[in-house]
Tab-separated table of C-alpha atoms in Angstrom:
chain	number	residue	atom	x	y	z
A	14	UNK	CA	54.531	103.704	-48.633
A	15	UNK	CA	50.869	103.247	-49.390
A	16	UNK	CA	47.619	104.944	-48.544
A	17	UNK	CA	44.808	103.173	-46.696
A	18	UNK	CA	42.602	100.772	-48.605
A	19	UNK	CA	40.028	102.466	-50.821
A	20	UNK	CA	36.570	100.881	-50.963
A	21	UNK	CA	34.785	101.658	-54.205
A	22	UNK	CA	31.390	101.124	-55.742
A	23	UNK	CA	29.629	102.770	-58.647
A	24	UNK	CA	26.612	104.953	-58.094
A	25	UNK	CA	23.350	104.520	-59.939
A	26	UNK	CA	21.232	107.468	-60.928
A	27	UNK	CA	17.662	107.682	-59.657
A	28	UNK	CA	16.139	106.667	-62.984
A	29	UNK	CA	18.249	103.501	-63.122
A	30	UNK	CA	17.384	102.618	-59.534
A	31	UNK	CA	13.641	103.057	-60.095
A	32	UNK	CA	13.538	101.217	-63.407
A	33	UNK	CA	16.162	98.625	-62.598
A	34	UNK	CA	17.870	99.280	-65.933
A	35	UNK	CA	21.448	99.226	-64.652
A	36	UNK	CA	23.440	97.318	-62.075
A	37	UNK	CA	26.313	98.959	-60.232
A	38	UNK	CA	29.900	97.823	-60.264
A	39	UNK	CA	30.337	95.547	-57.227
A	40	UNK	CA	32.270	97.101	-54.355
A	41	UNK	CA	36.004	96.509	-54.308
A	42	UNK	CA	39.114	97.620	-52.449
A	43	UNK	CA	42.414	98.850	-53.867
A	44	UNK	CA	45.569	100.114	-52.147
A	45	UNK	CA	47.062	103.219	-53.779
A	46	UNK	CA	50.627	104.542	-53.473
A	47	UNK	CA	51.287	107.556	-51.293
A	48	UNK	CA	50.330	110.781	-53.057
A	49	UNK	CA	47.823	109.114	-55.371
A	50	UNK	CA	44.111	109.924	-55.503
A	51	UNK	CA	40.951	108.525	-57.022
A	52	UNK	CA	38.484	110.314	-59.301
A	53	UNK	CA	35.455	109.456	-61.364
A	54	UNK	CA	34.986	110.562	-64.980
A	55	UNK	CA	32.554	113.380	-64.226
A	56	UNK	CA	32.851	117.014	-65.278
A	57	UNK	CA	33.498	117.895	-61.631
A	58	UNK	CA	36.566	115.637	-61.528
A	59	UNK	CA	37.730	117.068	-64.840
A	60	UNK	CA	37.591	120.601	-63.411
A	61	UNK	CA	39.450	119.527	-60.269
A	62	UNK	CA	42.263	117.869	-62.219
A	63	UNK	CA	42.574	120.871	-64.538
A	64	UNK	CA	42.836	123.097	-61.468
A	65	UNK	CA	45.606	120.937	-59.977
A	66	UNK	CA	47.515	120.794	-63.261
A	67	UNK	CA	47.147	124.540	-63.839
A	68	UNK	CA	48.587	125.196	-60.394
A	69	UNK	CA	51.565	122.975	-61.188
A	70	UNK	CA	52.132	124.786	-64.494
A	71	UNK	CA	52.177	128.136	-62.708
A	72	UNK	CA	54.680	126.778	-60.198
A	73	UNK	CA	56.843	125.674	-63.122
A	74	UNK	CA	56.439	129.123	-64.739
A	75	UNK	CA	54.562	127.696	-67.746
A	76	UNK	CA	51.116	129.340	-67.622
A	77	UNK	CA	51.321	129.583	-71.424
A	78	UNK	CA	50.467	125.865	-71.585
A	79	UNK	CA	47.214	126.244	-69.667
A	80	UNK	CA	44.900	126.527	-72.687
A	81	UNK	CA	46.511	123.493	-74.313
A	82	UNK	CA	46.157	121.568	-71.059
A	83	UNK	CA	42.445	122.328	-70.829
A	84	UNK	CA	41.837	121.208	-74.412
A	85	UNK	CA	43.783	117.965	-73.942
A	86	UNK	CA	42.032	117.213	-70.658
A	87	UNK	CA	38.634	117.812	-72.222
A	88	UNK	CA	39.364	115.345	-75.022
A	89	UNK	CA	40.768	112.809	-72.566
A	90	UNK	CA	37.704	112.924	-70.323
A	91	UNK	CA	35.365	112.664	-73.303
A	92	UNK	CA	37.189	109.480	-74.278
A	93	UNK	CA	37.046	108.132	-70.734
A	94	UNK	CA	33.303	108.691	-70.505
A	95	UNK	CA	32.681	107.043	-73.877
A	96	UNK	CA	34.733	104.036	-72.701
A	97	UNK	CA	32.458	103.526	-69.664
A	98	UNK	CA	35.255	104.454	-67.264
A	99	UNK	CA	34.381	103.822	-63.633
A	100	UNK	CA	37.370	105.299	-61.786
A	101	UNK	CA	40.637	107.139	-62.483
A	102	UNK	CA	43.742	106.777	-60.296
A	103	UNK	CA	46.785	109.014	-60.584
A	104	UNK	CA	49.441	110.825	-58.593
A	105	UNK	CA	48.338	114.286	-57.479
A	106	UNK	CA	51.000	115.033	-54.842
A	107	UNK	CA	54.710	115.073	-55.663
A	108	UNK	CA	57.016	112.780	-53.726
A	109	UNK	CA	59.893	114.144	-51.641
A	110	UNK	CA	62.094	114.598	-54.715
A	111	UNK	CA	59.302	116.570	-56.473
A	112	UNK	CA	58.687	113.595	-58.749
A	113	UNK	CA	55.243	113.184	-60.301
A	114	UNK	CA	55.056	110.066	-62.435
A	115	UNK	CA	53.668	110.347	-65.994
A	116	UNK	CA	51.417	107.431	-65.150
A	117	UNK	CA	47.709	106.807	-64.665
A	118	UNK	CA	45.385	103.884	-64.033
A	119	UNK	CA	41.752	103.742	-65.099
A	120	UNK	CA	39.072	101.202	-64.246
A	121	UNK	CA	36.341	100.612	-66.824
A	122	UNK	CA	33.475	98.180	-67.202
A	123	UNK	CA	33.806	95.770	-70.100
A	124	UNK	CA	30.709	93.925	-71.336
A	125	UNK	CA	30.633	90.697	-73.319
A	126	UNK	CA	29.420	91.137	-76.903
A	127	UNK	CA	25.993	89.755	-77.709
A	128	UNK	CA	25.027	89.308	-74.077
A	129	UNK	CA	27.166	86.186	-73.633
A	130	UNK	CA	30.097	85.565	-71.315
A	131	UNK	CA	33.577	87.026	-71.640
A	132	UNK	CA	35.170	83.585	-71.955
A	133	UNK	CA	35.705	84.022	-75.694
A	134	UNK	CA	37.264	87.451	-75.196
A	135	UNK	CA	39.656	86.063	-72.583
A	136	UNK	CA	40.583	83.100	-74.795
A	137	UNK	CA	41.411	85.451	-77.666
A	138	UNK	CA	43.533	87.656	-75.406
A	139	UNK	CA	45.496	84.611	-74.252
A	140	UNK	CA	46.032	83.494	-77.850
A	141	UNK	CA	47.456	86.963	-78.525
A	142	UNK	CA	49.932	86.652	-75.652
A	143	UNK	CA	48.062	87.772	-72.528
A	144	UNK	CA	49.047	86.062	-69.282
A	145	UNK	CA	47.991	85.991	-65.659
A	146	UNK	CA	49.243	88.783	-63.377
A	147	UNK	CA	52.471	87.145	-62.203
A	148	UNK	CA	50.577	83.960	-61.415
A	149	UNK	CA	47.466	85.700	-60.069
A	150	UNK	CA	44.821	83.998	-62.190
A	151	UNK	CA	42.124	86.472	-61.170
A	152	UNK	CA	43.536	88.710	-63.895
A	153	UNK	CA	44.438	88.422	-67.544
A	154	UNK	CA	47.231	90.925	-68.291
A	155	UNK	CA	48.626	92.232	-71.577
A	156	UNK	CA	50.740	95.148	-72.822
A	157	UNK	CA	50.918	97.282	-75.941
A	158	UNK	CA	52.970	100.214	-77.239
A	159	UNK	CA	51.499	103.180	-79.104
A	160	UNK	CA	52.261	106.788	-79.925
A	161	UNK	CA	49.893	109.706	-79.438
A	162	UNK	CA	49.913	113.370	-80.426
A	163	UNK	CA	49.957	115.803	-77.499
A	164	UNK	CA	49.555	119.245	-78.987
A	165	UNK	CA	52.411	119.620	-81.459
A	166	UNK	CA	54.441	116.835	-79.824
A	167	UNK	CA	54.307	113.061	-80.206
A	168	UNK	CA	54.887	110.889	-77.145
A	169	UNK	CA	55.024	107.163	-76.591
A	170	UNK	CA	52.643	105.196	-74.404
A	171	UNK	CA	53.264	101.814	-72.821
A	172	UNK	CA	49.923	100.375	-71.743
A	173	UNK	CA	49.294	97.470	-69.393
A	174	UNK	CA	45.719	96.187	-69.145
A	175	UNK	CA	44.276	93.884	-66.491
A	176	UNK	CA	40.891	92.166	-66.894
A	177	UNK	CA	38.982	90.469	-64.071
A	178	UNK	CA	35.362	89.213	-64.232
A	179	UNK	CA	32.616	90.502	-61.968
A	180	UNK	CA	32.100	88.102	-59.050
A	181	UNK	CA	28.376	87.667	-59.675
A	182	UNK	CA	28.255	87.467	-63.462
A	183	UNK	CA	30.695	86.577	-66.235
A	184	UNK	CA	29.011	88.834	-68.776
A	185	UNK	CA	30.880	91.832	-67.348
A	186	UNK	CA	34.412	92.487	-66.181
A	187	UNK	CA	36.433	95.287	-64.658
A	188	UNK	CA	39.413	96.333	-66.756
A	189	UNK	CA	42.238	98.306	-65.189
A	190	UNK	CA	44.388	100.098	-67.766
A	191	UNK	CA	47.728	101.619	-66.784
A	192	UNK	CA	49.334	104.122	-69.170
A	193	UNK	CA	52.962	105.227	-68.812
A	194	UNK	CA	54.095	108.103	-71.040
A	195	UNK	CA	57.627	108.359	-72.421
A	196	UNK	CA	59.574	110.314	-75.085
A	197	UNK	CA	59.932	108.895	-78.587
A	198	UNK	CA	62.895	110.979	-79.768
A	199	UNK	CA	65.541	109.338	-77.554
A	200	UNK	CA	67.658	106.934	-79.662
A	201	UNK	CA	69.236	105.486	-76.502
A	202	UNK	CA	65.791	104.571	-75.105
A	203	UNK	CA	66.919	105.688	-71.661
A	204	UNK	CA	63.218	105.854	-70.765
A	205	UNK	CA	62.725	102.097	-71.076
A	206	UNK	CA	63.841	101.008	-67.553
A	207	UNK	CA	61.851	103.904	-66.063
A	208	UNK	CA	58.688	102.751	-67.837
A	209	UNK	CA	59.322	99.170	-66.739
A	210	UNK	CA	59.565	100.326	-63.112
A	211	UNK	CA	56.321	102.297	-63.477
A	212	UNK	CA	54.493	99.218	-64.735
A	213	UNK	CA	55.955	97.190	-61.887
A	214	UNK	CA	54.266	99.746	-59.636
A	215	UNK	CA	50.911	99.347	-61.389
A	216	UNK	CA	51.252	95.557	-61.195
A	217	UNK	CA	51.697	95.945	-57.445
A	218	UNK	CA	48.691	98.275	-57.161
A	219	UNK	CA	46.375	96.017	-59.153
A	220	UNK	CA	47.530	92.970	-57.184
A	221	UNK	CA	45.996	94.553	-54.043
A	222	UNK	CA	42.554	94.533	-55.696
A	223	UNK	CA	39.818	92.540	-53.969
A	224	UNK	CA	36.066	92.337	-54.449
A	225	UNK	CA	34.185	93.213	-51.288
A	226	UNK	CA	31.863	90.561	-49.912
A	227	UNK	CA	28.176	91.400	-50.287
A	228	UNK	CA	26.552	92.585	-47.064
């Protein structure tokens, strides 16, 4: 089950509009799964997500984790803002079985180095193993595995990234990055098929992406 199509465009601040120093991300549409929501990388969104997570911790009788949550969220949003993140997509409402996926998708603007096109970047990604999105040549897709410290715990991250050029200029692209979190201390790797299903979901979400025609 999916939510209605979301139409998105980036805002420009007044100074940028008056001076013409920045161009917004072109409008696009994306279909999100049921229970998912969209946020930007502002302090207001950070406070809202902390509020939602704090409520869930209280419901799970773990208010002791609230301070750690706030610190981790603050660092995460600082990283998102420094990475020129445009939008954040994640599940905010549990499904019928109370499941909330440890999964998020971000959309960030990627700019070609030196003011050129992104053709060289794409060629290098393909040499390193990137492919189209299941035959959808609008996107170059690649995966990577990392570990990250979360408080006193280390967790694994499977990341899938999807790069598509802006429709009106090849010097910029929109990069969707999906991150699925999993344990690293399970020798049976029972998490692996779960992570694969989560990335199948993000593949399906990104495949609904479409640039909106200019008015």
